[in-house]
CSV table of N, CA and C in Angstrom, one decimal:
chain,number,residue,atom,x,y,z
A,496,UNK,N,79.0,52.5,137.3
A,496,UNK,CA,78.8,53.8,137.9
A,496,UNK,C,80.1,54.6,137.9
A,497,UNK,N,81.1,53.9,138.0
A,497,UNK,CA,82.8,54.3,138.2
A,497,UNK,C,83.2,55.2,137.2
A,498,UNK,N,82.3,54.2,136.3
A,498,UNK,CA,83.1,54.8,134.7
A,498,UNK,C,82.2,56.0,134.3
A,499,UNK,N,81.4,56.3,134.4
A,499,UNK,CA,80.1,57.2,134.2
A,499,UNK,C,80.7,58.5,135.3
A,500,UNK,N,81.2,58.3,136.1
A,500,UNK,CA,81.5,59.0,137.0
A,500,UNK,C,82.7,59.8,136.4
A,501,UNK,N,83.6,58.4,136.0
A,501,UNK,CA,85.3,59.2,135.4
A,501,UNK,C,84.7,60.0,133.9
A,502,UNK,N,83.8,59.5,133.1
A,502,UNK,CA,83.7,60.1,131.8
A,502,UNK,C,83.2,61.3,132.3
A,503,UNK,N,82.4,61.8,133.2
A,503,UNK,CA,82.1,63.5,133.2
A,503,UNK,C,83.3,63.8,133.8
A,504,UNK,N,83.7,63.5,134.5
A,504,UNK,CA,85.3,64.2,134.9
A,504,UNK,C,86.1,64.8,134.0
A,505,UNK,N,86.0,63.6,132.8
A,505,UNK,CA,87.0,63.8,132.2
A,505,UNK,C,86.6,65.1,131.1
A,506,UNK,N,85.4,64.8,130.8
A,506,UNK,CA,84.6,65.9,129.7
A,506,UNK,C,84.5,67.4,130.4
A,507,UNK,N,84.0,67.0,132.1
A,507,UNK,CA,84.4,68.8,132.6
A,507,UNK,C,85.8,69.6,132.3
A,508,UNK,N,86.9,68.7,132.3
A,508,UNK,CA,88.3,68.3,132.3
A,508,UNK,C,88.1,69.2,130.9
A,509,UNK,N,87.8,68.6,129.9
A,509,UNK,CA,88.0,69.2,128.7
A,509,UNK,C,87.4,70.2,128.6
A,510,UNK,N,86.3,70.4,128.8
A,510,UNK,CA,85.5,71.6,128.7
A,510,UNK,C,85.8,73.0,129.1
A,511,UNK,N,86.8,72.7,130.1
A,511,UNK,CA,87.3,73.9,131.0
A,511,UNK,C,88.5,74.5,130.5
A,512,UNK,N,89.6,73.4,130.3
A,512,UNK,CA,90.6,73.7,129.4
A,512,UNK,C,90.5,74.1,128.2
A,513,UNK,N,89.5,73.5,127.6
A,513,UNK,CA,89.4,74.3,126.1
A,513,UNK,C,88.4,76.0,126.4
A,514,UNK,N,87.8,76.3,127.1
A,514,UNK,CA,87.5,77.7,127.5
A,514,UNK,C,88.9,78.2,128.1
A,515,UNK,N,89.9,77.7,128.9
A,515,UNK,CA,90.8,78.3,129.0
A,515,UNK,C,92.2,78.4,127.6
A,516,UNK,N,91.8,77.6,127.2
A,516,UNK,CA,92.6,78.0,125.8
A,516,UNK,C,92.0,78.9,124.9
A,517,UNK,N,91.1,79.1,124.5
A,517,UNK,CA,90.1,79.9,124.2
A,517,UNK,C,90.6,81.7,125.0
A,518,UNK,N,90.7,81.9,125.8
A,518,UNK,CA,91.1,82.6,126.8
A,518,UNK,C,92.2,82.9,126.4
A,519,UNK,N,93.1,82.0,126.7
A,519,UNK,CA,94.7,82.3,126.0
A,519,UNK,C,94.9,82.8,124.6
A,520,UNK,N,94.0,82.4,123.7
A,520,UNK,CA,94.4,82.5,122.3
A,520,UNK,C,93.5,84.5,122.2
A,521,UNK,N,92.6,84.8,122.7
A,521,UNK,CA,92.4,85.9,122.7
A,521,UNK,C,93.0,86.7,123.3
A,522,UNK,N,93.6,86.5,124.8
A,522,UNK,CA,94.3,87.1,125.0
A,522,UNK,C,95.8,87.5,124.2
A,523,UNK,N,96.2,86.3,123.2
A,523,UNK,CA,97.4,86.9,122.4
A,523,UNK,C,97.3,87.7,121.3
A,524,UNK,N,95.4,87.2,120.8
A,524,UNK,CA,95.4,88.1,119.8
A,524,UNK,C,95.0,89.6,120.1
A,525,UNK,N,94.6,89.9,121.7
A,525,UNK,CA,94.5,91.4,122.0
A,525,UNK,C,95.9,92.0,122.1
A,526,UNK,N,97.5,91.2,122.5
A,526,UNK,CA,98.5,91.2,122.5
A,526,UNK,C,98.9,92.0,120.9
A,527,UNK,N,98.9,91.1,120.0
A,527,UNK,CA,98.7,91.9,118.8
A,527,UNK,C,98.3,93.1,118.5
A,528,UNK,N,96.9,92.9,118.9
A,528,UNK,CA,96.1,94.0,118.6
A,528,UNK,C,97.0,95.3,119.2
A,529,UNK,N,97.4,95.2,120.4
A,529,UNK,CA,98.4,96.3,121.1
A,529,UNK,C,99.8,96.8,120.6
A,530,UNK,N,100.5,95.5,119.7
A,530,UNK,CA,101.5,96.4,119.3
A,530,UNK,C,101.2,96.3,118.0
A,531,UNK,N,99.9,96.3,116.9
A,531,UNK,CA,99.7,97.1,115.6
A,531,UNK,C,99.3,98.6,116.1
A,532,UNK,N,98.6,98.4,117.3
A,532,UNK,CA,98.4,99.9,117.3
A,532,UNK,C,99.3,101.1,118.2
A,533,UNK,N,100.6,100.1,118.1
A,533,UNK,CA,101.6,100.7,118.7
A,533,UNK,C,102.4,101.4,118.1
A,534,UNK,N,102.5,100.2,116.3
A,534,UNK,CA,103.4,100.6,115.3
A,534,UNK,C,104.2,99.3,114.9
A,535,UNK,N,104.1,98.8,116.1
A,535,UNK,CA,105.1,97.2,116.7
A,535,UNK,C,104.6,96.2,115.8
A,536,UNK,N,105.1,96.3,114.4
A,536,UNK,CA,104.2,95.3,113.5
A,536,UNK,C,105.4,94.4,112.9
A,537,UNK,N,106.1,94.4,113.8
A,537,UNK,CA,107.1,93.3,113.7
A,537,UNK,C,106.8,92.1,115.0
A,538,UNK,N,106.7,92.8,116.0
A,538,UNK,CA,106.4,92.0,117.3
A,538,UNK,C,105.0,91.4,117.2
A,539,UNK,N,104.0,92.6,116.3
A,539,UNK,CA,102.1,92.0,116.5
A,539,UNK,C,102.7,90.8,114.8
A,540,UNK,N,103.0,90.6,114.2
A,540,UNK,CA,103.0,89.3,112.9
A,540,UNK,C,104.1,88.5,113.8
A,541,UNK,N,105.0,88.5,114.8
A,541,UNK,CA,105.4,87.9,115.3
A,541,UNK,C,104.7,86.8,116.6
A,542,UNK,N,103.5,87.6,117.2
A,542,UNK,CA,102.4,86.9,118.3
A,542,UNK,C,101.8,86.6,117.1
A,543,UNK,N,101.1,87.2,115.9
A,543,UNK,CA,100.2,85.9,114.8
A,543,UNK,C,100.7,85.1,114.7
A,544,UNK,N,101.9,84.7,114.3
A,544,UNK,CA,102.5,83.2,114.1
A,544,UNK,C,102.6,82.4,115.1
A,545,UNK,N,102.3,83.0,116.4
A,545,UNK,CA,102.6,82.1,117.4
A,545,UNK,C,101.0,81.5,117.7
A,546,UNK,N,100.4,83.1,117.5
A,546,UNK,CA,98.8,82.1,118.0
A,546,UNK,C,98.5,81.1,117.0
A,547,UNK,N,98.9,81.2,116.0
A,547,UNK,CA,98.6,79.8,114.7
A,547,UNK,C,99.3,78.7,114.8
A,548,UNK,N,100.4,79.0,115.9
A,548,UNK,CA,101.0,77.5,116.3
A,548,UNK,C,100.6,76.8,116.8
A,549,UNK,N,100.4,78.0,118.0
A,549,UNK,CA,100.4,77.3,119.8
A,549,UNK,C,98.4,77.2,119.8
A,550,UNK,N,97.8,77.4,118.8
A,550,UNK,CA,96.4,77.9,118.8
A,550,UNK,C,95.7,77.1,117.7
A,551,UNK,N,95.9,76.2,117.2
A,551,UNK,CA,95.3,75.9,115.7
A,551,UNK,C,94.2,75.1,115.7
A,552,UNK,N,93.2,75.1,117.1
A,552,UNK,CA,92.0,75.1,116.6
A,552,UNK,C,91.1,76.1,116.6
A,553,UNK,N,91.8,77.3,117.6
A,553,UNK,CA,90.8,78.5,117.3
A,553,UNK,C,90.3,79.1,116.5
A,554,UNK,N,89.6,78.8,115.8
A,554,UNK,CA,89.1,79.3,114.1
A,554,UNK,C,88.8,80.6,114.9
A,555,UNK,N,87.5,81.1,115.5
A,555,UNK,CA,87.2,82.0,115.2
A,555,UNK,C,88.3,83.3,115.5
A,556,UNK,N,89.2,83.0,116.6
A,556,UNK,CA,90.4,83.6,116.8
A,556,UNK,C,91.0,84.0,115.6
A,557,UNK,N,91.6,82.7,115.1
A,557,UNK,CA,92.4,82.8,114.1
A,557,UNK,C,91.7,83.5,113.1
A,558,UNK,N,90.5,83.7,112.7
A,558,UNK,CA,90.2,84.5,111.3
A,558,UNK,C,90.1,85.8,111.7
A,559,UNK,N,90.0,85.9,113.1
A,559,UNK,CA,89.9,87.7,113.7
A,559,UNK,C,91.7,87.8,113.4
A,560,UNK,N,92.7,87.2,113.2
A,560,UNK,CA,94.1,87.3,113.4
A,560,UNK,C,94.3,87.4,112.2
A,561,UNK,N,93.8,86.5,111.2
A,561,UNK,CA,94.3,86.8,109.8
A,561,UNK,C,93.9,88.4,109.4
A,562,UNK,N,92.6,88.7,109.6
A,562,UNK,CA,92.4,89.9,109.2
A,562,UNK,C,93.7,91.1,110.0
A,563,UNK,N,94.0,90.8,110.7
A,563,UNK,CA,94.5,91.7,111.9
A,563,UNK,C,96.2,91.5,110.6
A,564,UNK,N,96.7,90.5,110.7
A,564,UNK,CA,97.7,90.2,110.0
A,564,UNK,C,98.0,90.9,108.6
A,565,UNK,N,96.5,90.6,107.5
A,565,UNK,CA,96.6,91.5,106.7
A,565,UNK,C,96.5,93.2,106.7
A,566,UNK,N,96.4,93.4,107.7
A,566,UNK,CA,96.5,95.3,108.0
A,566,UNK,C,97.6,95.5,108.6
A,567,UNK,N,98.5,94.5,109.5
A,567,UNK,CA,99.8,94.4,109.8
A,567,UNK,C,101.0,94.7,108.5
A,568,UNK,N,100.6,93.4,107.9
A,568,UNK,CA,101.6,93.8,106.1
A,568,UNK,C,100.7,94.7,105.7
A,569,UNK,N,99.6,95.3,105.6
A,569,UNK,CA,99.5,96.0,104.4
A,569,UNK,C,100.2,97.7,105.2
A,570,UNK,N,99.9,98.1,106.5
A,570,UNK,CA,100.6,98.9,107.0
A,570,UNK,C,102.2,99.1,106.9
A,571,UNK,N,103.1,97.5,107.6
A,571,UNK,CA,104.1,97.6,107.3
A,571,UNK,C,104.8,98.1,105.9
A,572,UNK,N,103.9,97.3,104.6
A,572,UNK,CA,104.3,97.6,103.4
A,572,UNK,C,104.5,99.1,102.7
A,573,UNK,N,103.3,99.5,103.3
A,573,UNK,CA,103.2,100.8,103.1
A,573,UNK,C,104.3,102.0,104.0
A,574,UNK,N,105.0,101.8,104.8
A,574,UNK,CA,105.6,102.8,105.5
A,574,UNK,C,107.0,102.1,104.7
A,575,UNK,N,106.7,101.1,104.4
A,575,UNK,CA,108.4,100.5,103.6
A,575,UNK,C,108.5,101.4,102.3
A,576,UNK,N,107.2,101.0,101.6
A,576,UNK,CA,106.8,101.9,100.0
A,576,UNK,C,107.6,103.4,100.0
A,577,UNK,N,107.1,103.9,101.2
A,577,UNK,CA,107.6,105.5,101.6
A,577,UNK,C,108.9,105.9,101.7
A,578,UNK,N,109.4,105.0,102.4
A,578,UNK,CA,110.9,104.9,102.3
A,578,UNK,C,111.5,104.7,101.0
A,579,UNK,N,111.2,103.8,100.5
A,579,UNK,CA,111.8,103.3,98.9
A,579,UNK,C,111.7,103.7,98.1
A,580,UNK,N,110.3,104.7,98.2
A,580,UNK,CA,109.8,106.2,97.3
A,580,UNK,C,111.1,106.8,97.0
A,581,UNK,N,111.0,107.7,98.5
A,581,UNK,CA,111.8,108.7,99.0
A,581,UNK,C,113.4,108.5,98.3
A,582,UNK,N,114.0,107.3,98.9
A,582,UNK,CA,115.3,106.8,98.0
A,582,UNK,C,115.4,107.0,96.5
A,583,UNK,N,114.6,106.4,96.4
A,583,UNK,CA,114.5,106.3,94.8
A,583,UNK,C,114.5,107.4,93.8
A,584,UNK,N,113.7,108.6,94.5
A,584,UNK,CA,113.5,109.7,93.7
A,584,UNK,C,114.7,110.0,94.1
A,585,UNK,N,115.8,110.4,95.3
A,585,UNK,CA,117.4,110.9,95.3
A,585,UNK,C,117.6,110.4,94.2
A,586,UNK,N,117.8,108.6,94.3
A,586,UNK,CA,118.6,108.4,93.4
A,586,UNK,C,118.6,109.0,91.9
A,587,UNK,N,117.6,108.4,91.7
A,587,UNK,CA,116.9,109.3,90.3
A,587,UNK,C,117.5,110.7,89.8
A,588,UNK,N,117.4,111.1,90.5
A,588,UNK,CA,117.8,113.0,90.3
A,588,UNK,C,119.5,112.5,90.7
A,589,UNK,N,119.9,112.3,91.4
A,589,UNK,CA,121.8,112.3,91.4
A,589,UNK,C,122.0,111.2,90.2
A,590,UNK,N,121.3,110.4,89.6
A,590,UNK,CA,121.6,109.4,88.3
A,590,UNK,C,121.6,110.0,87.2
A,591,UNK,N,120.5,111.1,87.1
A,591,UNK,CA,120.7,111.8,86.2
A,591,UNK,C,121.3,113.0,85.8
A,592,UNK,N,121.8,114.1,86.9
A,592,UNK,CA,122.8,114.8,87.1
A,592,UNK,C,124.0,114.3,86.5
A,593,UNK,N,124.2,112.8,87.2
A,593,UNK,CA,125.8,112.2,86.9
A,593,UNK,C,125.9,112.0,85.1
A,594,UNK,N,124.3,111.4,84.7
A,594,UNK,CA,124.3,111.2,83.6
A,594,UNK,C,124.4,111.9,82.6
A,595,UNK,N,124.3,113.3,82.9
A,595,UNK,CA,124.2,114.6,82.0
A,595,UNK,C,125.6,114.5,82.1
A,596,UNK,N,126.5,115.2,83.1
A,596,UNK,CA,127.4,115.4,83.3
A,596,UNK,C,128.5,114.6,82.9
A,597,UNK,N,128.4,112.8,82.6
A,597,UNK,CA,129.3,112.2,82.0
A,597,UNK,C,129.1,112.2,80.3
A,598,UNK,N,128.1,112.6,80.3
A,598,UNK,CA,127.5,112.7,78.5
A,598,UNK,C,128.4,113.9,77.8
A,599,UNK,N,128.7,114.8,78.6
A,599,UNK,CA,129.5,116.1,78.1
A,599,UNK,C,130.7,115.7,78.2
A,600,UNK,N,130.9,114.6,79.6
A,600,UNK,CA,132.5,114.7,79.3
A,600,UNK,C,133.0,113.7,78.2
A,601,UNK,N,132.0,112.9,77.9
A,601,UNK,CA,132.0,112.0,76.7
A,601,UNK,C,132.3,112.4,75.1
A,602,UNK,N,131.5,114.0,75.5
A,602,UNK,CA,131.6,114.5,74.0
A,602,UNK,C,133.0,114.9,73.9
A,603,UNK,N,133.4,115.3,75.0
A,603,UNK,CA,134.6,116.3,74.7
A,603,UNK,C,135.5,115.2,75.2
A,604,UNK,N,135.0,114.0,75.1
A,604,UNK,CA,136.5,113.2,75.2
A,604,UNK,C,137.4,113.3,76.4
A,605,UNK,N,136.1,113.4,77.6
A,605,UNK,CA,137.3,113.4,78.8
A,605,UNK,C,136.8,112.7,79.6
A,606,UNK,N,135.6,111.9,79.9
A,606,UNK,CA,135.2,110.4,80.4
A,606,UNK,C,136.4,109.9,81.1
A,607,UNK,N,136.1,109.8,82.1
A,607,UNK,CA,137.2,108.7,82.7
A,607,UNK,C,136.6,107.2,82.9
A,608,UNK,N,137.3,106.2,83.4
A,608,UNK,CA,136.9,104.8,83.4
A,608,UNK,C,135.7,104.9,84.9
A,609,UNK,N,136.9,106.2,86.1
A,609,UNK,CA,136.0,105.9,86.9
A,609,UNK,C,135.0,106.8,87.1
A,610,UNK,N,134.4,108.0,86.8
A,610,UNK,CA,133.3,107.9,85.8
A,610,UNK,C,132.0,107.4,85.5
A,611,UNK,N,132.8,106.5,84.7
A,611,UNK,CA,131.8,105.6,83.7
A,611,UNK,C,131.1,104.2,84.7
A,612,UNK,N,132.4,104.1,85.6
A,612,UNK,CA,131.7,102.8,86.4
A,612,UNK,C,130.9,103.4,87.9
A,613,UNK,N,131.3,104.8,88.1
A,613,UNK,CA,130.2,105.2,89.0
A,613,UNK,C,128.6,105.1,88.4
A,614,UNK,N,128.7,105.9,87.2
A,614,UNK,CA,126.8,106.0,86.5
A,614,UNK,C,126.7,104.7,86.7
A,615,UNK,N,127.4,103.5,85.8
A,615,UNK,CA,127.0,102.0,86.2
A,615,UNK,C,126.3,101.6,87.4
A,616,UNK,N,127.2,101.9,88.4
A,616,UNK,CA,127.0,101.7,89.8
A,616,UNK,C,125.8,102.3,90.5
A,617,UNK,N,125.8,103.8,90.2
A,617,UNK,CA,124.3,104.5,90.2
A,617,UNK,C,123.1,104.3,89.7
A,618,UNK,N,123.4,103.2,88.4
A,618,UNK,CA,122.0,102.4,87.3
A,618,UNK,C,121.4,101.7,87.5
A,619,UNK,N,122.6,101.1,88.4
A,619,UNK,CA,122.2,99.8,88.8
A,619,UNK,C,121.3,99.8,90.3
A,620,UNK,N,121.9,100.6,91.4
A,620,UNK,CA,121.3,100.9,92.6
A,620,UNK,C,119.8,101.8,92.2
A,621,UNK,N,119.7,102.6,91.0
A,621,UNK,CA,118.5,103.3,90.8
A,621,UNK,C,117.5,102.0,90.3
A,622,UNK,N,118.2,101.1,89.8
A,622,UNK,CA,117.3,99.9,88.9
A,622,UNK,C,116.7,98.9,90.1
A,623,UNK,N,117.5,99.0,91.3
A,623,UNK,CA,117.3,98.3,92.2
A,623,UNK,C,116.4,98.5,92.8
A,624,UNK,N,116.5,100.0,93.2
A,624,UNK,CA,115.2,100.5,94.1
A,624,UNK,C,114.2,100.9,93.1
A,625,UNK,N,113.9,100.7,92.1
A,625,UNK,CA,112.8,100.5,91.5
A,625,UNK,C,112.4,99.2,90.9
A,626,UNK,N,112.9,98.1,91.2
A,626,UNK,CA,112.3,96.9,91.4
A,626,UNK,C,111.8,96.5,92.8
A,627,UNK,N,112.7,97.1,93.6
A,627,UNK,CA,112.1,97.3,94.9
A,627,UNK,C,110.4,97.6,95.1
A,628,UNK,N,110.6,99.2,94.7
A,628,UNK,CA,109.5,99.8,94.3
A,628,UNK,C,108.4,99.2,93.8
A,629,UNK,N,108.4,98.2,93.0
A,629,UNK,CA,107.4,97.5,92.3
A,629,UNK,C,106.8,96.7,92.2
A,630,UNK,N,107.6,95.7,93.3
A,630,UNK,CA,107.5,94.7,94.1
A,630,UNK,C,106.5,94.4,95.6
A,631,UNK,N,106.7,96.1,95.9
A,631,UNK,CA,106.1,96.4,97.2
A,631,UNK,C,104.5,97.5,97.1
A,632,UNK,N,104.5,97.6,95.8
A,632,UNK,CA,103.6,98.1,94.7
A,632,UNK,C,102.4,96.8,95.1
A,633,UNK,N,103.0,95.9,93.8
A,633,UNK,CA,102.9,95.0,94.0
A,633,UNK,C,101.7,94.0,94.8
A,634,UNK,N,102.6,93.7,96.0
A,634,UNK,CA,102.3,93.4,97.7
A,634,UNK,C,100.9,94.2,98.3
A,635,UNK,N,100.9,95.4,97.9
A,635,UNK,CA,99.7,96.3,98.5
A,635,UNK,C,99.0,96.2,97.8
A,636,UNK,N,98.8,96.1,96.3
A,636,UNK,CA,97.4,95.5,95.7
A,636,UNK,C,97.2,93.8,95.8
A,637,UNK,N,97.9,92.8,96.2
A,637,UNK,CA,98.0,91.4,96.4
A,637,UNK,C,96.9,91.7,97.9
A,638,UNK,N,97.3,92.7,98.8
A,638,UNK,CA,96.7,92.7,100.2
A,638,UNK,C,95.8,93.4,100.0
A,639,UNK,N,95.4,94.3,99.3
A,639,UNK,CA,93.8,94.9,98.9
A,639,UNK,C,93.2,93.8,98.5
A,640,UNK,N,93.3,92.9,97.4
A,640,UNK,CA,92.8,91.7,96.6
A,640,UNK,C,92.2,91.0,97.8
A,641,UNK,N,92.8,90.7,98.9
A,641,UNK,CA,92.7,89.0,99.7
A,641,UNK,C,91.5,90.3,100.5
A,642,UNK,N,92.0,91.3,101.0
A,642,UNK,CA,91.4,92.0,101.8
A,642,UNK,C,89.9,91.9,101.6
A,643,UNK,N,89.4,91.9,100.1
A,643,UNK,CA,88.1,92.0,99.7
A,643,UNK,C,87.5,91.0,99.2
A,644,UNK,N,88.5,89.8,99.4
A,644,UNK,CA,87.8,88.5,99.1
A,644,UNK,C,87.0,88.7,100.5
């Protein structure tokens, strides 16, 4: 009878705790949900990884967080994209200014060394932010793809 006694104990025991974990894991993923729609999408992918630690039997949690996660990066990526746009096209237009401009002094034989290794220097930062650019291209159709599996 002792034992029959302690086995519901113990099963209420579980039963309550796992509702209160349950509890916990939504309340971190409403946490999230507050700072994506804050902007805070460094802090809300920061509470996802924790609920997938501190949480890893919550399925149903966890697949309301993955989704939540993929509009995290696909937002973040997107306001990064905009930035790297924005750079890119400066660069572009002052790469090519410099580039006209050292092509004349080329013709007429007045190129200097330093110059020559600024455009380099400019080719290379323009080549940068457009692998940037393509990368993060990229990333936002990788996150449409998963999005619509």
């Amino acid at each position: 009878m002792r034992r029959v006694l302690l086995w519901c104990v113990a099963a209420l025991l579980t039963v309550s705790c796992g509702e209160n974990r349950h509890k916990e894991a939504d309340a971190l993923l409403g946490k999230a949900k507050a700072f994506y729609e804050q902007g805070r999408y460094e802090d809300a992918l920061a509470t996802i990884d924790s609920l997938r630690k501190v949480f890893p039997n919550a399925i149903d949690t966890r697949k309301q967080a993955l989704t939540l996660y993929q509009n995290v990066e696909l937002k973040k990526t997107q306001q990064e994209l905009a930035l790297v746009d924005s750079a890119l096209q400066a660069v572009k237009q002052d790469y090519e200014y410099q580039r006209h401009k050292v092509e004349k002094d080329k013709q007429a034989l007045r190129a200097t060394p330093d110059e020559l290794t600024m455009l380099t220097r400019k080719r290379v930062h323009r080549d940068s932010l457009q692998t940037r650019f393509d990368v993060l291209c990229a990333k936002i159709r990788y996150i449409h793809k998963k999005q619509k599996e």
